[in-house]
Coordinates of C-alpha atoms in Angstrom, one line a residue:
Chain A
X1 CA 104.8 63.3 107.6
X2 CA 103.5 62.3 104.4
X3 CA 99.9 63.1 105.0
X4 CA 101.0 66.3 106.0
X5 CA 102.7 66.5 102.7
X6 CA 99.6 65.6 101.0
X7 CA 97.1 67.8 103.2
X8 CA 99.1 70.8 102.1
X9 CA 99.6 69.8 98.6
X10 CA 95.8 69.7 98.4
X11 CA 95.3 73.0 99.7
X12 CA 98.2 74.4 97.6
X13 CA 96.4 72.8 94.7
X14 CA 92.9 74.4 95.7
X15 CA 95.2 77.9 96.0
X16 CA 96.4 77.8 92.5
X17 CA 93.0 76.7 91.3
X18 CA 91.9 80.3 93.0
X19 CA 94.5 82.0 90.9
X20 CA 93.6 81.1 88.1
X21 CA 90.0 81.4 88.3
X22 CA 91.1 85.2 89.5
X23 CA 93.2 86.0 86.6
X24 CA 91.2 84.7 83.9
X25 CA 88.5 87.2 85.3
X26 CA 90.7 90.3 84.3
X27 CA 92.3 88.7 81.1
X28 CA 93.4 92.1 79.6
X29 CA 94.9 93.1 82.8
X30 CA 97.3 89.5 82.7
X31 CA 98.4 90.3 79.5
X32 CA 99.5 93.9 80.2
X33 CA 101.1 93.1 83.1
X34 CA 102.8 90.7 80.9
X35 CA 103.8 93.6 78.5
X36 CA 104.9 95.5 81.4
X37 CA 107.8 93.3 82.5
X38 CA 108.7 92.5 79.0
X39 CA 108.9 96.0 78.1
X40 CA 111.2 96.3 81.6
X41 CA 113.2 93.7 80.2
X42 CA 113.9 94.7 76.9
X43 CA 114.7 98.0 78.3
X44 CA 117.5 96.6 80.7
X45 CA 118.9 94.6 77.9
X46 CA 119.1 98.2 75.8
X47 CA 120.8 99.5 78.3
X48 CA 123.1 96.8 77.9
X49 CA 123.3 97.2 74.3
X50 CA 124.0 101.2 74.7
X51 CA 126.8 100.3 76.9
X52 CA 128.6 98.1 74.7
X53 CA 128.1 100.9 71.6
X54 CA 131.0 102.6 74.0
X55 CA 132.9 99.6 75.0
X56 CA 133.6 95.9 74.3
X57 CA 134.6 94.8 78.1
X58 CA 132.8 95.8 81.4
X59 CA 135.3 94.0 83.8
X60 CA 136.1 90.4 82.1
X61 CA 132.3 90.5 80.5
X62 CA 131.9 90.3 77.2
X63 CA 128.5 91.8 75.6
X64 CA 126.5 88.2 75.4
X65 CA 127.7 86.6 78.6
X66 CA 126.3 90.2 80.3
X67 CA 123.1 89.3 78.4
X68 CA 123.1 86.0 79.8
X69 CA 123.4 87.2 83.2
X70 CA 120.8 89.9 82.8
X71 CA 118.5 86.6 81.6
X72 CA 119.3 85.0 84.5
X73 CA 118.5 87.5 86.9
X74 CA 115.1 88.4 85.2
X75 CA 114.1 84.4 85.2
X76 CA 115.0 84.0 89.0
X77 CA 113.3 87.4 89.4
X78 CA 110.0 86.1 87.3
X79 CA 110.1 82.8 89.1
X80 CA 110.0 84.4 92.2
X81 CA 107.3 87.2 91.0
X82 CA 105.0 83.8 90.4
X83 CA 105.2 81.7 93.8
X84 CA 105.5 84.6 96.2
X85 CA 105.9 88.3 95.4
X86 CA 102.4 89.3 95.5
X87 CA 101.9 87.1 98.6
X88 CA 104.6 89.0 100.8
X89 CA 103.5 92.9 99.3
X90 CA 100.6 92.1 100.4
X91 CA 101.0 91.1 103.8
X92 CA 101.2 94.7 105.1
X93 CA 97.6 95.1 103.9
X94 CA 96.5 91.6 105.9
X95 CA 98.1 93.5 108.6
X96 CA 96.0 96.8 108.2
X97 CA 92.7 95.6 107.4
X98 CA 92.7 92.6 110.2
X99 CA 92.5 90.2 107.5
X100 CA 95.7 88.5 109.0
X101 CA 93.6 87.6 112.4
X102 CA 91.1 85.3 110.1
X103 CA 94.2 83.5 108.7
X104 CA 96.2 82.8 112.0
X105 CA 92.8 81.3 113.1
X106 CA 93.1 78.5 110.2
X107 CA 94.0 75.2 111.0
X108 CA 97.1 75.9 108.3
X109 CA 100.8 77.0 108.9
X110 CA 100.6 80.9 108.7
X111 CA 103.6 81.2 107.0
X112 CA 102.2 78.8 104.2
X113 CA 99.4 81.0 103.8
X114 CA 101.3 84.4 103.8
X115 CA 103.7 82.7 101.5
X116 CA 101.6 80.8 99.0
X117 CA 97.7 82.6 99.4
X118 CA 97.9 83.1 95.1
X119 CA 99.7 82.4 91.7
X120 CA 101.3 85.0 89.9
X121 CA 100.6 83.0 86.4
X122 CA 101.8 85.8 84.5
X123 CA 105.4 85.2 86.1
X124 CA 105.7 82.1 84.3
X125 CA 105.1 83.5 80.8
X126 CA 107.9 86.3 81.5
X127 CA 110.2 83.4 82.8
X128 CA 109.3 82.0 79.7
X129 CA 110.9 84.9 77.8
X130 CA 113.6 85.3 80.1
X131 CA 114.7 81.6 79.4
X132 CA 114.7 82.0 75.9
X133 CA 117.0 85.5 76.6
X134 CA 119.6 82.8 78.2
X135 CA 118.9 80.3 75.4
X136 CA 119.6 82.7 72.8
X137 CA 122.5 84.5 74.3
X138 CA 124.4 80.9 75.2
X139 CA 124.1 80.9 71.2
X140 CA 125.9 84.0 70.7
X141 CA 128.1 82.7 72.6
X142 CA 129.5 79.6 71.4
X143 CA 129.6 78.0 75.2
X144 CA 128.3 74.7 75.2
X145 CA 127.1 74.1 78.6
X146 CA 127.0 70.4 79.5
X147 CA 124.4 68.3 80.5
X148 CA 125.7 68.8 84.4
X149 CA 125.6 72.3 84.4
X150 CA 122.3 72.4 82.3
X151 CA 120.8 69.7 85.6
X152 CA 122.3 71.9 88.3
X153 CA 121.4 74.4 87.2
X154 CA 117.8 74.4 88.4
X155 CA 119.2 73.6 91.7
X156 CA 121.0 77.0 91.4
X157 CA 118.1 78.9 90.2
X158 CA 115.8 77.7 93.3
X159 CA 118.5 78.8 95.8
X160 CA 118.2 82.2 94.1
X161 CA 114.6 82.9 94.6
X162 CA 114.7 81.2 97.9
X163 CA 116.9 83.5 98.6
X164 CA 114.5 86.3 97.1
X165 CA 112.0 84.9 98.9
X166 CA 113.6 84.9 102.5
X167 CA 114.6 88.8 102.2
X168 CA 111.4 89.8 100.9
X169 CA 109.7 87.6 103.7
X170 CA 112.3 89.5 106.2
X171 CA 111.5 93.0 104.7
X172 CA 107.7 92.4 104.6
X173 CA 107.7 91.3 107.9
X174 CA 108.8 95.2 109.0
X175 CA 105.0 95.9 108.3
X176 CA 104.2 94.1 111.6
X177 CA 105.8 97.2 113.7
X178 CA 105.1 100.3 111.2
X179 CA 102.0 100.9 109.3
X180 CA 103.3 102.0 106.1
X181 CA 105.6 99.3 104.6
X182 CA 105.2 99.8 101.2
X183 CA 108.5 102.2 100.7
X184 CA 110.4 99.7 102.2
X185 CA 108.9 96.5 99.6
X186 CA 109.3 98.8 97.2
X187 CA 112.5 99.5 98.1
X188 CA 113.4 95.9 97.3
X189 CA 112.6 96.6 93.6
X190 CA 115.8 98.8 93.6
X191 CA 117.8 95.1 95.3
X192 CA 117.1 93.5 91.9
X193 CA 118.7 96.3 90.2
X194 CA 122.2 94.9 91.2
X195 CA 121.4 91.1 90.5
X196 CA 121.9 91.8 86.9
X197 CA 125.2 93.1 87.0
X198 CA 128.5 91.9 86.9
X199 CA 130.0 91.1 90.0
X200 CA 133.6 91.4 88.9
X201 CA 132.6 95.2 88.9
X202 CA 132.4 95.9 92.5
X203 CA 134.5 96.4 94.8
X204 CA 135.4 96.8 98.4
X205 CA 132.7 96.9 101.6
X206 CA 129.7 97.7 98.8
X207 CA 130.6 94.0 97.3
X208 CA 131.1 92.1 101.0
X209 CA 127.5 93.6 102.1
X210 CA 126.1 92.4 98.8
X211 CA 127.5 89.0 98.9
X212 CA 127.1 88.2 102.5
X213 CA 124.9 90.3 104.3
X214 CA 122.0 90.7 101.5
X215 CA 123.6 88.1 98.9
X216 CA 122.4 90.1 95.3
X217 CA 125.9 89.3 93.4
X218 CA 125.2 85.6 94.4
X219 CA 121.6 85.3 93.1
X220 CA 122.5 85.6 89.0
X221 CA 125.9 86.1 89.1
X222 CA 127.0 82.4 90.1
X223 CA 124.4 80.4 87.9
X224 CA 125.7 82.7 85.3
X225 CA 129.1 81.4 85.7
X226 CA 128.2 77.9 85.9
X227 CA 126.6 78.1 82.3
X228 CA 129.4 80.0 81.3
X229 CA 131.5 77.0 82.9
X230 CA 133.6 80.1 84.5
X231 CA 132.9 78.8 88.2
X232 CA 136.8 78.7 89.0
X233 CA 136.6 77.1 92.1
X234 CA 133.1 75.4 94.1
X235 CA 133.2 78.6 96.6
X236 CA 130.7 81.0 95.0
X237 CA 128.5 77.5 94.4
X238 CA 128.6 77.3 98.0
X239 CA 128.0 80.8 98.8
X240 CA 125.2 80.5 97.1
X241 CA 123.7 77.7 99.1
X242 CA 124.9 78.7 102.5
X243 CA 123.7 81.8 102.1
X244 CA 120.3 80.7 100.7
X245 CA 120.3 78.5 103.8
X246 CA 121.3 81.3 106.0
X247 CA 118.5 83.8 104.8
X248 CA 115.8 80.7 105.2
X249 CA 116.8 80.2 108.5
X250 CA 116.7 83.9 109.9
X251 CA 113.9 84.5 107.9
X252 CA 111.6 81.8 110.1
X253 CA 113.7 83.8 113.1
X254 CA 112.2 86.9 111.8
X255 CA 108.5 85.9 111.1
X256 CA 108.2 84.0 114.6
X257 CA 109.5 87.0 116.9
X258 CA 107.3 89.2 114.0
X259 CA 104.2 86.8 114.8
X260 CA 104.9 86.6 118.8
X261 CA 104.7 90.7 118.7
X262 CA 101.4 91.3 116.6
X263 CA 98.6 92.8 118.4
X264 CA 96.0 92.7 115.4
X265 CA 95.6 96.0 113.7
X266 CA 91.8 96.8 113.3
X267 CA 88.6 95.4 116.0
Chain B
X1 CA 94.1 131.5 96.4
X2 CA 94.2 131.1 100.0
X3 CA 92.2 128.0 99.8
X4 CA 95.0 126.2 98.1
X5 CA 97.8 127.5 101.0
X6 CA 95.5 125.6 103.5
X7 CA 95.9 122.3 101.3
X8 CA 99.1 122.8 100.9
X9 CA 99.6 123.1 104.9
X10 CA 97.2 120.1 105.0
X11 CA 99.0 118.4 102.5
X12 CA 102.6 118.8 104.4
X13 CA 101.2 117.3 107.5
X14 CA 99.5 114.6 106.1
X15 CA 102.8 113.4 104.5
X16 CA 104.9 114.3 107.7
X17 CA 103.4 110.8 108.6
X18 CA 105.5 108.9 105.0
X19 CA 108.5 110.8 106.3
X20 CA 110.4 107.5 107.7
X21 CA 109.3 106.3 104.2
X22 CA 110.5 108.7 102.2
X23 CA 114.1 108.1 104.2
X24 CA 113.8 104.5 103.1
X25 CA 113.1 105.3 99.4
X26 CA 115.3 107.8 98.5
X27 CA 118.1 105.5 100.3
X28 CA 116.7 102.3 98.5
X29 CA 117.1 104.4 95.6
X30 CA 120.9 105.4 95.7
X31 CA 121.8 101.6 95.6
X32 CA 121.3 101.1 92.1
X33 CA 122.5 104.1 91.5
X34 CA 125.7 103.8 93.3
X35 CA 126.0 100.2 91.3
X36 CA 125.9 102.2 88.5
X37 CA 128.1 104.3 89.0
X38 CA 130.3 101.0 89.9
X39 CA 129.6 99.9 86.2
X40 CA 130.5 103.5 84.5
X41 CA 133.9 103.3 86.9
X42 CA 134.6 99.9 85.2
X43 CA 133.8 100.5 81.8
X44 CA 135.8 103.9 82.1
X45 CA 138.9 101.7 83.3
X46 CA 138.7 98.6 80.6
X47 CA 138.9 101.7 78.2
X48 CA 142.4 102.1 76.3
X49 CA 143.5 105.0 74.4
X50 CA 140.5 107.6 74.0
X51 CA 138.8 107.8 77.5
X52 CA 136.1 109.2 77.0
X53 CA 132.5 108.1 76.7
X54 CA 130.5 110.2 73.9
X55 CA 132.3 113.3 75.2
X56 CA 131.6 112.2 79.0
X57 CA 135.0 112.0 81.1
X58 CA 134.7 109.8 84.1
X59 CA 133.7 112.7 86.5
X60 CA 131.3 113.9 84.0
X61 CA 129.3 110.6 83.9
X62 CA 129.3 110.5 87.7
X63 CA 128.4 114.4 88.1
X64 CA 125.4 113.3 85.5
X65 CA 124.1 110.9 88.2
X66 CA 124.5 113.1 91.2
X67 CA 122.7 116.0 89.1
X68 CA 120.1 113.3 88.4
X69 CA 119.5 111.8 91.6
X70 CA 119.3 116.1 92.8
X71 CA 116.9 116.3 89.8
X72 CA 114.4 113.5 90.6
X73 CA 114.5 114.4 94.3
X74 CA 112.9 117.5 93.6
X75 CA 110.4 116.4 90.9
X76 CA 109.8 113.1 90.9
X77 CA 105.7 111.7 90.9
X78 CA 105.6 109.1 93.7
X79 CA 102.3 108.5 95.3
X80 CA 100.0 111.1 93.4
X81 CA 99.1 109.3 90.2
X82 CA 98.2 106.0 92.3
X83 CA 96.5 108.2 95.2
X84 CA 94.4 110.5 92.1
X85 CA 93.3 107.0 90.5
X86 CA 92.0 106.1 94.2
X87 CA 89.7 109.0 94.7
X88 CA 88.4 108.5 91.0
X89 CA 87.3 104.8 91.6
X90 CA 86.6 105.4 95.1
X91 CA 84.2 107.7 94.4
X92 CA 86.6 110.3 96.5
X93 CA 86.2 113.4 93.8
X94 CA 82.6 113.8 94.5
X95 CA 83.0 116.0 97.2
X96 CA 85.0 118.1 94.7
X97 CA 82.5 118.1 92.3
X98 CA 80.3 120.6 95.1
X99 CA 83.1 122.2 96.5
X100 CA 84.3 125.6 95.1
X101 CA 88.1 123.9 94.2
X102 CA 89.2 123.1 91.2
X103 CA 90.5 119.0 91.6
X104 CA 93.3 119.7 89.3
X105 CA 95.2 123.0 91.3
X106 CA 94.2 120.8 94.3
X107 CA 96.4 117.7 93.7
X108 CA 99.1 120.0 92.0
X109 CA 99.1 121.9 95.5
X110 CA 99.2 118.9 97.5
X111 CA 102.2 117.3 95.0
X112 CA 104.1 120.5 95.8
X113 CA 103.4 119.8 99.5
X114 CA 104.7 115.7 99.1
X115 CA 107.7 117.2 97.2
X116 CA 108.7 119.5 99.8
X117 CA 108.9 117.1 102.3
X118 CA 110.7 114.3 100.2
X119 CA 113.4 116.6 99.2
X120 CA 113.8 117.4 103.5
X121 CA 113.7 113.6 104.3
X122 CA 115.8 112.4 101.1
X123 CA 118.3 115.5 101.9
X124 CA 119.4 113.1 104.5
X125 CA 120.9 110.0 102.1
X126 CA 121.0 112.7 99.0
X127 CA 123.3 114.9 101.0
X128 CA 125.4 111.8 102.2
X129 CA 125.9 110.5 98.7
X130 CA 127.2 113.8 97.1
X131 CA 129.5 114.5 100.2
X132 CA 131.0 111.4 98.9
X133 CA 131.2 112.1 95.2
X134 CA 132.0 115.8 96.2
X135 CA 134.7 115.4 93.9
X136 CA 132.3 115.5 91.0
X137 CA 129.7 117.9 92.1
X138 CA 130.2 121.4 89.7
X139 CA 128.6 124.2 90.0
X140 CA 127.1 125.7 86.6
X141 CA 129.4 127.5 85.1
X142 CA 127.4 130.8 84.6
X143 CA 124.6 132.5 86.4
X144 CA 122.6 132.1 83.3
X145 CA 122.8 128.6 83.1
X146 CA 122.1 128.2 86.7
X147 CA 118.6 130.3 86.5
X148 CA 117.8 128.2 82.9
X149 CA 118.5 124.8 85.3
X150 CA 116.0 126.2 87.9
X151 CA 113.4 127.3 85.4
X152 CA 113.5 124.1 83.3
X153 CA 113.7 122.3 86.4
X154 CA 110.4 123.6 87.5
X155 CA 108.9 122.9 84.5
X156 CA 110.1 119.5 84.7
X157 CA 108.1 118.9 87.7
X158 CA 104.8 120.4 86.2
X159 CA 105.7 118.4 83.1
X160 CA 105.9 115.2 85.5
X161 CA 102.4 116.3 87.3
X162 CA 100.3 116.7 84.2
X163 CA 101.8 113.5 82.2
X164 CA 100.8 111.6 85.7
X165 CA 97.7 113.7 86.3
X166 CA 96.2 112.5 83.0
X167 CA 97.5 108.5 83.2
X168 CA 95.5 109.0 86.8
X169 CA 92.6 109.8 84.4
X170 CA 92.3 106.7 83.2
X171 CA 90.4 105.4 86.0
X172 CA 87.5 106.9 85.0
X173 CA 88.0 104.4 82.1
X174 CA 89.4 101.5 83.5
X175 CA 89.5 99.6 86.5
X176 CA 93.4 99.4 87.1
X177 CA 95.4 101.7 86.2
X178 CA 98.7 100.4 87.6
X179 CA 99.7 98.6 84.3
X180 CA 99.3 102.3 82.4
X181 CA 101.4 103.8 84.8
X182 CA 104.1 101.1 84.9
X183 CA 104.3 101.5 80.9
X184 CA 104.7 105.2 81.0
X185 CA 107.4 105.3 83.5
X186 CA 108.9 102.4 81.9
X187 CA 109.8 105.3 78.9
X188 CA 110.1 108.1 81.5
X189 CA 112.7 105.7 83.0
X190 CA 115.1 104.8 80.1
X191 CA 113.6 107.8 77.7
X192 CA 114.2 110.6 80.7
X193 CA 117.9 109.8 81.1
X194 CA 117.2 107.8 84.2
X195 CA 119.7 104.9 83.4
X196 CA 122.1 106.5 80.9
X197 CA 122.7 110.0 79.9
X198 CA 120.9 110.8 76.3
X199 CA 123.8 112.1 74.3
X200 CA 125.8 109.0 74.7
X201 CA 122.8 107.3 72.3
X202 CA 123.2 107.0 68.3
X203 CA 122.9 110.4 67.2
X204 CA 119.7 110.0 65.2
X205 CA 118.1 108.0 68.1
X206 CA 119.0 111.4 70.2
X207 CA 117.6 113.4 67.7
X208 CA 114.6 111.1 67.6
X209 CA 114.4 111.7 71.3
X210 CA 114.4 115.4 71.3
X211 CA 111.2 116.2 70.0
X212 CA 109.3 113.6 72.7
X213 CA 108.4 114.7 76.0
X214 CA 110.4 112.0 77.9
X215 CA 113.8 113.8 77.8
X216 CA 112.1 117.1 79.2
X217 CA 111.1 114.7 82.6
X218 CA 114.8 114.5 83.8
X219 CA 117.6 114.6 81.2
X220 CA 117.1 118.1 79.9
X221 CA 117.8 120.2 83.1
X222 CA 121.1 118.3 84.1
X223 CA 122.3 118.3 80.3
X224 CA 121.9 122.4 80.8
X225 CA 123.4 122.4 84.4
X226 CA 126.2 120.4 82.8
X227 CA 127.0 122.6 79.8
X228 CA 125.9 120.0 77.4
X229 CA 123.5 121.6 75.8
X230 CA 124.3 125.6 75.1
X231 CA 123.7 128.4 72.8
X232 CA 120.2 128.3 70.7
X233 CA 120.3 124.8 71.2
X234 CA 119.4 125.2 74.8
X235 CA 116.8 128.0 74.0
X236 CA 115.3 125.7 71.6
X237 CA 115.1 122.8 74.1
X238 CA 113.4 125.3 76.8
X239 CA 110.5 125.9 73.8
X240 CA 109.9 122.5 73.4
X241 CA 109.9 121.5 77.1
X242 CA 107.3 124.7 77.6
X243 CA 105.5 123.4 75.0
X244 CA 105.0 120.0 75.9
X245 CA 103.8 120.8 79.3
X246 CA 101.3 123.6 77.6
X247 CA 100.1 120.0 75.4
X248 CA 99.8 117.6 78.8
X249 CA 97.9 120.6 80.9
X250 CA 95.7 121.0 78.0
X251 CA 95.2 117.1 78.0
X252 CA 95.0 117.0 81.4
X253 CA 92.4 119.5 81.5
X254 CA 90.1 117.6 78.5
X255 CA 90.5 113.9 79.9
X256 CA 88.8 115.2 82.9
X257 CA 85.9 117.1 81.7
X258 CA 85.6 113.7 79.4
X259 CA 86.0 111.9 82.3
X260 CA 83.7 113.7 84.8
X261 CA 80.7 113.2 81.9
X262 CA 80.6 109.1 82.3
X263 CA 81.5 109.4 86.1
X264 CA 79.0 107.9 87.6
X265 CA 80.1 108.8 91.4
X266 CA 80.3 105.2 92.9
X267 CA 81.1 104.5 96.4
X268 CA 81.4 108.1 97.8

C-alpha cells in the first residue's frame, strides 16, 4: 500500500515537473490566460454589483455574502481548473488521435493518467485571487468565521471539486461513444454558471435536479454558509459529502463500462 | 456567385455532422439562462413599493432573455474564429491563395451555412423554452419595428463575423489565439447585453456603451424589438451599428492583406 503511495507520488511529481517545464515555455500565454479568468471574474462580480444598484436583497442575500459566494465558487472552480480540467477536455482528443491506446499500455492506473497527465499552474494564481475575493468580502461583512469553520472549510472545498471533477470525468467520458465531445465539455462551462448563485433563489424540480442529481447549489452554496456560520442544521454539510461520494463512485462506474467499450479510434 | 452557393451547400453538410452538438449546446445554454431568470424572479419579488427595474416590469426582463437567447441563436460565432485560426497556422489557406475565391466571402458563406443549421437543431430546446415563457413572448408592436429588428439583426450577425474574422487574424501573428478570443467575448459577453440588459446600467456608463461596438452584437436588436429604443434614437443606433460593421470589414479586410505578406505557408 504505501509503496504504491509512493510509486504514484513519484510519477505525480515527475508530471507536475512536465507542467511546469511546459508552461514556462509559453510564458506570455500563462499570463493571459491568467488575465482571461480574472477579467471573467471581475465581470461576474459586476454583474453582481449591477444587480444590487436595483435591489438590496436577492432572496435572504445581502450584496457581500453574494460576493462571498461568487468567491467561493470561482476558488473551487480555479482549484479544480489546476488538478484536472485540462486533463478531462482533453481526453476526447486521446480518444481521436489513438494517443489513449499508448497510455492504457503503461504500467499506471488509466484513470490516474487521464486525471492527472498536467498542471494547470495558472489555476492556482486565479485561486489566489479568488481567495482574497472571500477574504475581502468576509470583511465587508463583519462575520467572524471561527477557527472551526476556517479548518473545515478546506474539507468543504475539496468535496466541491471532487465533485467537479467526477461530473466532468462522467461528461468526458461521453467522448468514448461519439466523436465530437467538445459541445458537451463545453456545455459544462454553462454548470458553473449556477454554482455562483444563491440557492435560496430556486425553486421547485429545477432546484431538486441541481442538488441531487448534478449537485451545483451544493458546491459553493454550502461552504458559503459555513463561513457565513448560516449552516442551520448539518444536512446541506452532509449533502455535500454524500453527494461528492455519490458522484465519485458512479464516476469510476462510468469510466470502467466507458474503458470496457473502447475499440481504439485510429490504426 | 455560384461558387459560394456550392460552399454554402458544402458547408451545410459538413455541419449536419455537429448537429447532436448543436442540440447539446444550445440546451447547455438555457441553463444559466433559465437560473437567471430564477434570480430576476427573486429580485423582482424582494422588491417593495416601485416594482420595477430601470423601467423593466418582471415580464419585460424575462421577454429580454427570450428575445436574447432568439437573438444569439441566429447570430452567434461558435466554431468559425477557432476553425479560421486553424487553417491560418495549419497552413490550410494556401490552397486559397491559388484558387479564384476570395477566403473572406468563403468563411462568411460557410458561417451562414453553420448558422442555418444551429438555429434548426437549437429550434428544438429554443422552441421548448419560449413555449414555457409564452407568457412573455411579444410580438413588436409595429411593422416597422419588426423590419428595423430583422435588418439590425442581420447586421448583428455580420458585425459578429467580421469582429471574429479579424481576432482569427491574429494567427498569422501569434501562435494561440484562444486567449484573444476569450478576452473579446469576455466584453461581447457582459458589454453585448448577454447577462443584463444595457439600460438598467448607470446612465453615463450606458451612454459610454453606445458609441462601442459591443452593444450592436446582441443588445441593440432586442432593445428595438422591445420598444426600448424608438424614434431618432433608434435611427441613430442603426447608423452607428452600420457603421461599426463598415470599420470591422474594413479591418478585416487590411489585417489579412497584412497578414498574407509575413505568411509564410507552413504545413500545407
Amino acid at each position: 500500500m504505501f509503496k504504491t503511495l509512493q510509486r504514484y507520488g513519484g510519477i505525480y511529481a515527475a508530471l507536475w515537473r512536465n507542467s511546469v517545464i511546459r508552461e514556462m515555455g509559453f510564458k506570455s500565454n500563462f499570463i493571459l490566460w491568467i488575465f482571461v479568468e480574472m477579467l471573467w471574474f471581475v465581470m461576474q462580480i459586476g454583474f453582481i454589483a449591477v444587480i444590487y444598484q436595483h435591489t438590496d436583497r436577492i432572496a435572504t442575500w445581502t450584496k457581500w455574502e453574494v460576493v462571498l459566494l461568487v468567491g467561493i465558487s470561482h476558488l473551487v472552480q480555479q482549484l479544480f481548473t489546476a488538478f484536472f480540467f485540462t486533463n478531462l477536455t482533453q481526453l476526447s482528443d486521446l480518444i481521436r488521435t489513438g494517443k489513449l491506446d499508448f497510455m492504457l499500455l503503461l504500467p499506471v492506473n488509466s484513470r490516474f493518467l487521464v486525471s492527472f497527465r498536467q498542471v494547470d499552474l495558472g489555476g492556482f494564481v486565479n485561486a489566489a485571487s479568488a481567495f482574497a475575493v472571500i477574504l475581502y468580502s468576509i470583511r465587508q461583512l463583519h462575520v467572524v468565521p471561527g477557527l472551526v469553520q476556517w479548518f473545515t472549510f478546506p474539507i468543504f472545498a475539496i468535496a466541491a471539486v471532487v465533485i467537479h471533477y467526477s461530473l466532468m470525468l462522467i461528461l468526458a467520458s461521453t467522448s468514448f461513444f461519439t466523436v465530437r465531445a467538445q459541445g458537451i465539455v463545453w456545455g459544462y462551462y454553462n454548470l458553473f454558471n449556477i454554482s455562483r448563485l444563491p440557492d435560496a433563489v430556486f425553486r421547485g424540480f429545477f432546484k431538486v435536479f441541481f442538488t441531487f442529481a448534478i449537485p451545483m447549489l451544493l458546491v459553493a452554496n454550502v461552504p458559503a454558509k459555513l463561513l457565513l456560520q448560516r449552516l442551520s442544521s448539518p444536512r446541506e454539510a452532509f449533502f455535500l459529502f454524500i453527494m461528492a461520494a455519490g458522484c465519485l463512485v458512479l464516476s469510476e462506474f462510468v469510466w470502467r463500462y466507458s474503458l470496457k467499450h473502447y475499440t481504439s479510434a485510429s490504426s | 456567385m455560384k461558387k459560394y452557393w456550392h460552399v454554402i451547400n458544402i458547408g451545410i453538410q459538413n455541419t449536419l455532422v455537429y448537429r447532436v452538438n448543436f442540440l447539446f449546446r444550445a440546451s447547455f445554454g438555457l441553463i444559466p439562462l433559465i437560473a437567471t431568470i430564477y434570480l430576476w424572479r427573486s429580485v423582482y419579488a424582494s422588491k417593495t413599493g416601485d416594482s420595477s427595474v430601470a423601467g423593466y416590469s418582471l415580464a419585460g426582463m424575462i421577454s429580454y432573455y427570450v428575445l436574447i437567447t432568439i437573438v444569439d441563436a441566429f447570430t452567434a460565432v461558435n466554431e468559425d474564429d477557432w476553425q479560421i485560426a486553424a487553417d491560418i497556422k495549419d497552413g490550410n489557406i494556401n490552397q486559397f491563395l491559388l484558387k479564384p475565391i476570395d477566403y473572406l466571402w468563403y468563411r462568411l458563406c460557410l458561417f451562414f451555412a453553420g448558422r442555418a443549421i444551429y438555429v434548426v437543431a437549437a429550434a428544438i430546446p429554443v422552441g421548448l423554452f419560449v413555449y414555457f415563457q409564452r407568457e412573455y413572448f411579444v410580438l413588436p408592436p409595429d411593422r416597422l419595428t419588426g423590419l428595423l429588428f430583422v435588418a439590425s439583426t442581420i447586421m448583428t450577425a455580420l458585425l459578429q463575423f467580421f469582429m471574429s474574422y479579424m481576432m482569427a487574424m491574429l494567427a498569422f501573428w501569434v501562435l494561440e489565439v484562444s486567449t484573444f478570443i476569450f478576452i473579446l467575448f469576455a466584453f461581447e459577453y457582459i458589454a453585448g447585453g448577454h447577462l443584463f440588459p444595457l439600460d438598467i446600467l448607470p446612465p453615463t456608463l450606458a451612454l459610454l456603451l453606445k458609441f462601442t461596438p459591443f452593444p450592436y452584437q446582441l443588445f441593440f436588436p432586442v432593445s428595438i424589438y422591445l420598444g426600448r429604443s424608438t424614434g431618432s434614437e433608434r435611427w441613430q443606433g442603426l447608423l452607428i451599428q452600420f457603421t461599426w460593421l463598415v470599420i470591422f470589414y474594413a479591418l478585416a479586410r487590411a489585417v489579412w492583406n497584412r497578414g498574407i505578406r509575413r505568411y509564410t505557408a507552413v504545413g500545407g
